[in-house]
PDB file of C-alpha atoms in Angstrom:
ATOM      1  CA  UNK A  20     107.846 110.071 120.713  1.00  0.00           C
ATOM      2  CA  UNK A  21     106.324 106.868 119.327  1.00  0.00           C
ATOM      3  CA  UNK A  22     102.568 106.554 119.814  1.00  0.00           C
ATOM      4  CA  UNK A  23     101.314 103.658 121.921  1.00  0.00           C
ATOM      5  CA  UNK A  24      98.524 101.274 120.938  1.00  0.00           C
ATOM      6  CA  UNK A  25      96.700  98.549 122.838  1.00  0.00           C
ATOM      7  CA  UNK A  26      96.702  95.693 120.331  1.00  0.00           C
ATOM      8  CA  UNK A  27      95.843  92.827 122.657  1.00  0.00           C
ATOM      9  CA  UNK A  28      93.509  90.465 120.781  1.00  0.00           C
ATOM     10  CA  UNK A  29      94.724  91.736 117.404  1.00  0.00           C
ATOM     11  CA  UNK A  30      96.684  89.648 114.921  1.00  0.00           C
ATOM     12  CA  UNK A  31      99.050  90.433 112.044  1.00  0.00           C
ATOM     13  CA  UNK A  32     100.936  88.739 109.235  1.00  0.00           C
ATOM     14  CA  UNK A  33     104.205  90.414 108.226  1.00  0.00           C
ATOM     15  CA  UNK A  34     105.863  89.171 105.041  1.00  0.00           C
ATOM     16  CA  UNK A  35     109.643  89.307 104.966  1.00  0.00           C
ATOM     17  CA  UNK A  36     109.425  89.659 108.730  1.00  0.00           C
ATOM     18  CA  UNK A  37     112.722  88.096 109.780  1.00  0.00           C
ATOM     19  CA  UNK A  38     114.933  91.120 109.096  1.00  0.00           C
ATOM     20  CA  UNK A  39     115.053  94.823 108.341  1.00  0.00           C
ATOM     21  CA  UNK A  40     111.866  96.868 108.131  1.00  0.00           C
ATOM     22  CA  UNK A  41     109.725  93.763 108.462  1.00  0.00           C
ATOM     23  CA  UNK A  42     111.366  92.683 111.709  1.00  0.00           C
ATOM     24  CA  UNK A  43     111.150  96.189 113.161  1.00  0.00           C
ATOM     25  CA  UNK A  44     107.420  96.170 112.385  1.00  0.00           C
ATOM     26  CA  UNK A  45     107.001  92.724 113.959  1.00  0.00           C
ATOM     27  CA  UNK A  46     108.770  93.942 117.093  1.00  0.00           C
ATOM     28  CA  UNK A  47     106.618  97.049 117.375  1.00  0.00           C
ATOM     29  CA  UNK A  48     103.320  95.258 116.767  1.00  0.00           C
ATOM     30  CA  UNK A  49     104.199  92.455 119.178  1.00  0.00           C
ATOM     31  CA  UNK A  50     105.390  94.983 121.734  1.00  0.00           C
ATOM     32  CA  UNK A  51     101.909  96.493 121.744  1.00  0.00           C
ATOM     33  CA  UNK A  52     100.362  93.073 122.406  1.00  0.00           C
ATOM     34  CA  UNK A  53      99.556  91.965 118.853  1.00  0.00           C
ATOM     35  CA  UNK A  54      99.993  88.292 117.927  1.00  0.00           C
ATOM     36  CA  UNK A  55     102.220  88.255 114.852  1.00  0.00           C
ATOM     37  CA  UNK A  56     102.952  85.643 112.180  1.00  0.00           C
ATOM     38  CA  UNK A  57     106.466  86.170 110.827  1.00  0.00           C
ATOM     39  CA  UNK A  58     106.737  85.186 107.172  1.00  0.00           C
ATOM     40  CA  UNK A  59     110.146  84.181 105.866  1.00  0.00           C
ATOM     41  CA  UNK A  60     111.571  81.882 103.218  1.00  0.00           C
ATOM     42  CA  UNK A  61     111.517  78.274 104.380  1.00  0.00           C
ATOM     43  CA  UNK A  62     115.305  77.985 104.200  1.00  0.00           C
ATOM     44  CA  UNK A  63     116.030  81.268 105.995  1.00  0.00           C
ATOM     45  CA  UNK A  64     117.381  80.400 109.446  1.00  0.00           C
ATOM     46  CA  UNK A  65     116.737  83.946 110.628  1.00  0.00           C
ATOM     47  CA  UNK A  66     113.014  83.204 110.774  1.00  0.00           C
ATOM     48  CA  UNK A  67     113.221  80.483 113.414  1.00  0.00           C
ATOM     49  CA  UNK A  68     115.917  82.422 115.286  1.00  0.00           C
ATOM     50  CA  UNK A  69     113.767  85.562 115.521  1.00  0.00           C
ATOM     51  CA  UNK A  70     110.696  83.597 116.615  1.00  0.00           C
ATOM     52  CA  UNK A  71     112.756  82.001 119.393  1.00  0.00           C
ATOM     53  CA  UNK A  72     114.285  85.324 120.436  1.00  0.00           C
ATOM     54  CA  UNK A  73     110.996  87.205 120.524  1.00  0.00           C
ATOM     55  CA  UNK A  74     109.186  84.439 122.382  1.00  0.00           C
ATOM     56  CA  UNK A  75     111.919  84.567 125.019  1.00  0.00           C
ATOM     57  CA  UNK A  76     111.065  88.248 125.423  1.00  0.00           C
ATOM     58  CA  UNK A  77     107.423  87.338 126.014  1.00  0.00           C
ATOM     59  CA  UNK A  78     106.169  88.299 122.566  1.00  0.00           C
ATOM     60  CA  UNK A  79     103.339  86.299 120.990  1.00  0.00           C
ATOM     61  CA  UNK A  80     104.815  85.388 117.605  1.00  0.00           C
ATOM     62  CA  UNK A  81     104.626  82.395 115.291  1.00  0.00           C
ATOM     63  CA  UNK A  82     106.489  81.359 112.153  1.00  0.00           C
ATOM     64  CA  UNK A  83     104.846  81.529 108.721  1.00  0.00           C
ATOM     65  CA  UNK A  84     107.386  80.173 106.216  1.00  0.00           C
ATOM     66  CA  UNK A  85     106.566  80.586 102.547  1.00  0.00           C
ATOM     67  CA  UNK A  86     107.587  82.262  99.304  1.00  0.00           C
ATOM     68  CA  UNK A  87     105.472  85.189  98.098  1.00  0.00           C
ATOM     69  CA  UNK A  88     107.064  84.812  94.646  1.00  0.00           C
ATOM     70  CA  UNK A  89     105.427  81.396  94.256  1.00  0.00           C
ATOM     71  CA  UNK A  90     101.669  81.685  93.662  1.00  0.00           C
ATOM     72  CA  UNK A  91     100.791  78.292  95.151  1.00  0.00           C
ATOM     73  CA  UNK A  92     103.122  78.561  98.140  1.00  0.00           C
ATOM     74  CA  UNK A  93     102.002  82.133  98.844  1.00  0.00           C
ATOM     75  CA  UNK A  94      98.329  81.136  98.949  1.00  0.00           C
ATOM     76  CA  UNK A  95      99.145  78.209 101.227  1.00  0.00           C
ATOM     77  CA  UNK A  96     101.272  80.371 103.532  1.00  0.00           C
ATOM     78  CA  UNK A  97      98.633  83.076 103.992  1.00  0.00           C
ATOM     79  CA  UNK A  98      95.811  80.616 104.579  1.00  0.00           C
ATOM     80  CA  UNK A  99      97.911  78.656 107.090  1.00  0.00           C
ATOM     81  CA  UNK A 100      98.944  81.844 108.896  1.00  0.00           C
ATOM     82  CA  UNK A 101      95.323  82.938 109.213  1.00  0.00           C
ATOM     83  CA  UNK A 102      94.370  79.527 110.613  1.00  0.00           C
ATOM     84  CA  UNK A 103      97.260  79.584 113.079  1.00  0.00           C
ATOM     85  CA  UNK A 104      96.433  83.128 114.183  1.00  0.00           C
ATOM     86  CA  UNK A 105      92.712  82.420 114.424  1.00  0.00           C
ATOM     87  CA  UNK A 106      91.825  85.666 112.607  1.00  0.00           C
ATOM     88  CA  UNK A 107      93.645  88.412 110.713  1.00  0.00           C
ATOM     89  CA  UNK A 108      93.440  92.104 111.532  1.00  0.00           C
ATOM     90  CA  UNK A 109      96.570  93.405 109.821  1.00  0.00           C
ATOM     91  CA  UNK A 110      98.582  92.449 106.748  1.00  0.00           C
ATOM     92  CA  UNK A 111     102.014  93.966 106.156  1.00  0.00           C
ATOM     93  CA  UNK A 112     103.287  93.389 102.608  1.00  0.00           C
ATOM     94  CA  UNK A 113     106.952  93.976 103.290  1.00  0.00           C
ATOM     95  CA  UNK A 114     108.749  91.163 101.418  1.00  0.00           C
ATOM     96  CA  UNK A 115     110.814  92.597  98.599  1.00  0.00           C
ATOM     97  CA  UNK A 116     114.031  92.332  96.645  1.00  0.00           C
ATOM     98  CA  UNK A 117     116.149  94.681  94.513  1.00  0.00           C
ATOM     99  CA  UNK A 118     117.181  91.726  92.372  1.00  0.00           C
ATOM    100  CA  UNK A 119     120.731  93.080  92.200  1.00  0.00           C
ATOM    101  CA  UNK A 120     123.565  93.754  94.636  1.00  0.00           C
ATOM    102  CA  UNK A 121     124.751  96.938  92.940  1.00  0.00           C
ATOM    103  CA  UNK A 122     122.792  99.813  91.476  1.00  0.00           C
ATOM    104  CA  UNK A 123     121.941  99.652  87.773  1.00  0.00           C
ATOM    105  CA  UNK A 124     121.835 103.045  86.070  1.00  0.00           C
ATOM    106  CA  UNK A 125     118.873 103.725  83.743  1.00  0.00           C
ATOM    107  CA  UNK A 126     121.264 103.656  80.778  1.00  0.00           C
ATOM    108  CA  UNK A 127     122.625 100.162  81.569  1.00  0.00           C
ATOM    109  CA  UNK A 128     120.084  98.223  79.540  1.00  0.00           C
ATOM    110  CA  UNK A 129     122.304  95.163  79.170  1.00  0.00           C
ATOM    111  CA  UNK A 130     122.185  94.563  82.929  1.00  0.00           C
ATOM    112  CA  UNK A 131     118.369  94.651  82.983  1.00  0.00           C
ATOM    113  CA  UNK A 132     117.909  90.970  82.209  1.00  0.00           C
ATOM    114  CA  UNK A 133     114.695  89.011  81.838  1.00  0.00           C
ATOM    115  CA  UNK A 134     115.650  87.133  85.005  1.00  0.00           C
ATOM    116  CA  UNK A 135     115.971  90.377  86.962  1.00  0.00           C
ATOM    117  CA  UNK A 136     112.614  91.635  85.726  1.00  0.00           C
ATOM    118  CA  UNK A 137     110.914  88.334  86.549  1.00  0.00           C
ATOM    119  CA  UNK A 138     112.411  88.224  90.045  1.00  0.00           C
ATOM    120  CA  UNK A 139     111.386  91.733  91.093  1.00  0.00           C
ATOM    121  CA  UNK A 140     107.945  91.469  89.502  1.00  0.00           C
ATOM    122  CA  UNK A 141     107.163  88.160  91.200  1.00  0.00           C
ATOM    123  CA  UNK A 142     108.275  89.298  94.665  1.00  0.00           C
ATOM    124  CA  UNK A 143     107.689  93.049  94.811  1.00  0.00           C
ATOM    125  CA  UNK A 144     104.447  93.407  92.877  1.00  0.00           C
ATOM    126  CA  UNK A 145     102.694  90.075  92.368  1.00  0.00           C
ATOM    127  CA  UNK A 146     103.608  89.040  95.923  1.00  0.00           C
ATOM    128  CA  UNK A 147     101.708  92.044  97.275  1.00  0.00           C
ATOM    129  CA  UNK A 148      98.649  91.194  95.208  1.00  0.00           C
ATOM    130  CA  UNK A 149      98.757  87.484  96.041  1.00  0.00           C
ATOM    131  CA  UNK A 150      98.998  88.054  99.787  1.00  0.00           C
ATOM    132  CA  UNK A 151      96.285  90.707  99.780  1.00  0.00           C
ATOM    133  CA  UNK A 152      93.940  88.553  97.726  1.00  0.00           C
ATOM    134  CA  UNK A 153      94.486  85.482  99.904  1.00  0.00           C
ATOM    135  CA  UNK A 154      94.036  87.488 103.109  1.00  0.00           C
ATOM    136  CA  UNK A 155      91.010  89.474 101.904  1.00  0.00           C
ATOM    137  CA  UNK A 156      88.246  87.283 103.411  1.00  0.00           C
ATOM    138  CA  UNK A 157      89.843  87.297 106.880  1.00  0.00           C
ATOM    139  CA  UNK A 158      90.654  91.008 106.696  1.00  0.00           C
ATOM    140  CA  UNK A 159      87.091  91.846 105.680  1.00  0.00           C
ATOM    141  CA  UNK A 160      85.705  89.759 108.536  1.00  0.00           C
ATOM    142  CA  UNK A 161      87.930  91.601 111.012  1.00  0.00           C
ATOM    143  CA  UNK A 162      87.503  95.081 109.534  1.00  0.00           C
ATOM    144  CA  UNK A 163      91.262  95.124 109.165  1.00  0.00           C
ATOM    145  CA  UNK A 164      93.990  97.036 107.390  1.00  0.00           C
ATOM    146  CA  UNK A 165      96.831  96.478 104.926  1.00  0.00           C
ATOM    147  CA  UNK A 166     100.133  98.320 104.641  1.00  0.00           C
ATOM    148  CA  UNK A 167     102.537  97.618 101.789  1.00  0.00           C
ATOM    149  CA  UNK A 168     106.116  98.781 101.349  1.00  0.00           C
ATOM    150  CA  UNK A 169     106.619 100.835  98.187  1.00  0.00           C
ATOM    151  CA  UNK A 170     109.660 103.097  97.713  1.00  0.00           C
ATOM    152  CA  UNK A 171     110.652 106.573  96.622  1.00  0.00           C
ATOM    153  CA  UNK A 172     112.018 104.650  93.616  1.00  0.00           C
ATOM    154  CA  UNK A 173     108.378 104.200  92.598  1.00  0.00           C
ATOM    155  CA  UNK A 174     107.738 107.936  92.724  1.00  0.00           C
ATOM    156  CA  UNK A 175     110.513 110.232  91.484  1.00  0.00           C
ATOM    157  CA  UNK A 176     113.811 108.588  92.373  1.00  0.00           C
ATOM    158  CA  UNK A 177     115.931 106.232  90.260  1.00  0.00           C
ATOM    159  CA  UNK A 178     116.449 103.618  92.976  1.00  0.00           C
ATOM    160  CA  UNK A 179     118.498 100.454  92.492  1.00  0.00           C
ATOM    161  CA  UNK A 180     117.241  99.881  88.937  1.00  0.00           C
ATOM    162  CA  UNK A 181     114.395 100.870  86.627  1.00  0.00           C
ATOM    163  CA  UNK A 182     112.965  97.374  87.074  1.00  0.00           C
ATOM    164  CA  UNK A 183     112.820  97.800  90.845  1.00  0.00           C
ATOM    165  CA  UNK A 184     111.349 101.288  90.470  1.00  0.00           C
ATOM    166  CA  UNK A 185     108.673 100.018  88.112  1.00  0.00           C
ATOM    167  CA  UNK A 186     107.558  97.367  90.608  1.00  0.00           C
ATOM    168  CA  UNK A 187     107.366  99.926  93.395  1.00  0.00           C
ATOM    169  CA  UNK A 188     105.386 102.306  91.186  1.00  0.00           C
ATOM    170  CA  UNK A 189     103.095  99.330  90.653  1.00  0.00           C
ATOM    171  CA  UNK A 190     102.702  98.968  94.423  1.00  0.00           C
ATOM    172  CA  UNK A 191     101.607 102.617  94.628  1.00  0.00           C
ATOM    173  CA  UNK A 192      98.948 102.026  91.959  1.00  0.00           C
ATOM    174  CA  UNK A 193      97.948  98.657  93.406  1.00  0.00           C
ATOM    175  CA  UNK A 194      97.470 100.258  96.829  1.00  0.00           C
ATOM    176  CA  UNK A 195      94.860 102.626  95.404  1.00  0.00           C
ATOM    177  CA  UNK A 196      92.988  99.866  93.626  1.00  0.00           C
ATOM    178  CA  UNK A 197      93.119  97.480  96.586  1.00  0.00           C
ATOM    179  CA  UNK A 198      91.668 100.288  98.700  1.00  0.00           C
ATOM    180  CA  UNK A 199      88.842 100.599  96.166  1.00  0.00           C
ATOM    181  CA  UNK A 200      88.337  96.844  96.018  1.00  0.00           C
ATOM    182  CA  UNK A 201      88.481  96.086  99.746  1.00  0.00           C
ATOM    183  CA  UNK A 202      86.646  99.142 101.084  1.00  0.00           C
ATOM    184  CA  UNK A 203      84.727  99.949 103.143  1.00  0.00           C
ATOM    185  CA  UNK A 204      85.660  97.033 105.399  1.00  0.00           C
ATOM    186  CA  UNK A 205      89.445  97.174 104.885  1.00  0.00           C
ATOM    187  CA  UNK A 206      91.793 100.161 104.663  1.00  0.00           C
ATOM    188  CA  UNK A 207      94.831  99.801 102.374  1.00  0.00           C
ATOM    189  CA  UNK A 208      97.860 102.097 102.442  1.00  0.00           C
ATOM    190  CA  UNK A 209     101.576 102.036 101.667  1.00  0.00           C
ATOM    191  CA  UNK A 210     104.802 103.629 102.821  1.00  0.00           C
ATOM    192  CA  UNK A 211     107.555 104.806 100.485  1.00  0.00           C
ATOM    193  CA  UNK A 212     110.907 104.640 102.294  1.00  0.00           C
ATOM    194  CA  UNK A 213     113.887 106.673 101.226  1.00  0.00           C
ATOM    195  CA  UNK A 214     117.444 105.762 102.241  1.00  0.00           C
ATOM    196  CA  UNK A 215     117.202 103.292 105.131  1.00  0.00           C
ATOM    197  CA  UNK A 216     119.920 101.866 107.361  1.00  0.00           C
ATOM    198  CA  UNK A 217     118.854  98.239 107.134  1.00  0.00           C
ATOM    199  CA  UNK A 218     119.956  94.759 106.140  1.00  0.00           C
ATOM    200  CA  UNK A 219     119.423  94.899 102.383  1.00  0.00           C
ATOM    201  CA  UNK A 220     120.926  93.266  99.321  1.00  0.00           C
ATOM    202  CA  UNK A 221     122.130  96.498  97.723  1.00  0.00           C
ATOM    203  CA  UNK A 222     125.761  97.310  98.531  1.00  0.00           C
ATOM    204  CA  UNK A 223     125.713 101.098  98.854  1.00  0.00           C
ATOM    205  CA  UNK A 224     129.072 102.858  98.691  1.00  0.00           C
ATOM    206  CA  UNK A 225     130.083 105.180 101.531  1.00  0.00           C
ATOM    207  CA  UNK A 226     129.820 108.080  99.060  1.00  0.00           C
ATOM    208  CA  UNK A 227     126.221 107.120  98.240  1.00  0.00           C
ATOM    209  CA  UNK A 228     125.410 106.812 101.939  1.00  0.00           C
ATOM    210  CA  UNK A 229     126.901 110.232 102.767  1.00  0.00           C
ATOM    211  CA  UNK A 230     125.077 111.771  99.809  1.00  0.00           C
ATOM    212  CA  UNK A 231     121.713 110.469 101.031  1.00  0.00           C
ATOM    213  CA  UNK A 232     122.343 112.098 104.424  1.00  0.00           C
ATOM    214  CA  UNK A 233     123.487 115.426 102.993  1.00  0.00           C
ATOM    215  CA  UNK A 234     120.497 115.676 100.635  1.00  0.00           C
ATOM    216  CA  UNK A 235     117.907 114.824 103.302  1.00  0.00           C
ATOM    217  CA  UNK A 236     116.330 117.823 105.020  1.00  0.00           C
ATOM    218  CA  UNK A 237     116.531 116.039 108.383  1.00  0.00           C
ATOM    219  CA  UNK A 238     120.209 115.174 107.779  1.00  0.00           C
ATOM    220  CA  UNK A 239     120.044 111.501 108.574  1.00  0.00           C
ATOM    221  CA  UNK A 240     119.002 108.223 107.005  1.00  0.00           C
ATOM    222  CA  UNK A 241     115.823 106.495 108.121  1.00  0.00           C
ATOM    223  CA  UNK A 242     115.997 103.666 110.612  1.00  0.00           C
ATOM    224  CA  UNK A 243     113.813 100.597 110.370  1.00  0.00           C
ATOM    225  CA  UNK A 244     112.010 101.818 113.499  1.00  0.00           C
ATOM    226  CA  UNK A 245     111.117 105.068 111.688  1.00  0.00           C
ATOM    227  CA  UNK A 246     109.324 103.014 109.044  1.00  0.00           C
ATOM    228  CA  UNK A 247     107.707 100.655 111.542  1.00  0.00           C
ATOM    229  CA  UNK A 248     106.274 103.607 113.476  1.00  0.00           C
ATOM    230  CA  UNK A 249     104.463 104.933 110.401  1.00  0.00           C
ATOM    231  CA  UNK A 250     103.304 101.483 109.337  1.00  0.00           C
ATOM    232  CA  UNK A 251     101.830 100.665 112.747  1.00  0.00           C
ATOM    233  CA  UNK A 252     100.056 104.033 112.733  1.00  0.00           C
ATOM    234  CA  UNK A 253      98.503 103.228 109.351  1.00  0.00           C
ATOM    235  CA  UNK A 254      97.380  99.838 110.680  1.00  0.00           C
ATOM    236  CA  UNK A 255      96.179 100.659 114.189  1.00  0.00           C
ATOM    237  CA  UNK A 256      95.267 104.333 113.806  1.00  0.00           C
ATOM    238  CA  UNK A 257      94.572 106.511 110.762  1.00  0.00           C
ATOM    239  CA  UNK A 258      90.898 105.515 110.688  1.00  0.00           C
ATOM    240  CA  UNK A 259      90.084 107.762 107.714  1.00  0.00           C
ATOM    241  CA  UNK A 260      93.217 107.151 105.654  1.00  0.00           C
ATOM    242  CA  UNK A 261      93.070 104.691 102.763  1.00  0.00           C
ATOM    243  CA  UNK A 262      94.587 104.397  99.306  1.00  0.00           C
ATOM    244  CA  UNK A 263      97.535 106.579 100.269  1.00  0.00           C
ATOM    245  CA  UNK A 264     101.299 106.169  99.957  1.00  0.00           C
ATOM    246  CA  UNK A 265     103.144 107.978 102.738  1.00  0.00           C
ATOM    247  CA  UNK A 266     106.701 109.067 101.922  1.00  0.00           C
ATOM    248  CA  UNK A 267     109.094 108.402 104.818  1.00  0.00           C
ATOM    249  CA  UNK A 268     112.463 109.753 103.693  1.00  0.00           C
ATOM    250  CA  UNK A 269     113.459 112.626 105.993  1.00  0.00           C
ATOM    251  CA  UNK A 270     112.909 115.061 103.129  1.00  0.00           C
ATOM    252  CA  UNK A 271     115.401 113.319 100.819  1.00  0.00           C
ATOM    253  CA  UNK A 272     113.221 113.722  97.727  1.00  0.00           C
ATOM    254  CA  UNK A 273     112.565 117.384  98.479  1.00  0.00           C
TER     255      UNK A 273
END
């Protein structure tokens, strides 16, 4: 059973919040009364559509368009979101990209292009740092919390490519150092999802999907709600947890 939190008066910024894990987290936070800024790329029509849909359901959400891969635009987006929210209690660094639509085996060096590396580094790793740095003053003032999305690919799983895995390993390390740098006022943690049924750029084959279910101890793939539940706990509860990366994979990596 999902825990319940009274988040009235609290505010959050969720990057990549118009779909997948980000949207599930927006929905859960807003459902508990939190006012949420939904970050999305300026040209992504899903952002405006989700804001409209959630407002119709009585949720207190606003749009926060911007690109975390662009240093200037990211800074502007976070600062504007904080102004629009009036304060910032929670930051969810969810925006990410695999940079490829099909998995790239560790031996396929020719497919690991400079463009791929630049894309995943800018979004998955530097985006997390940029957002956290820009939000730090507001988070400190509120005694807030940060949760970032890492991956089992950053721990001991190959993932979609070694480039993607390297960025997610970076998020694990960055989480520890952000916890050191922002404590004691701000707690910083991460989640490491395993196989998730979500809107994602990677085109998994049915064989890969079945294999992820068979190998998981709980015999199913994670849902976006499974991830959102843990992330909201790390934001609104978990008062003595910081610098940690929580694996949420149904026992897949065991």
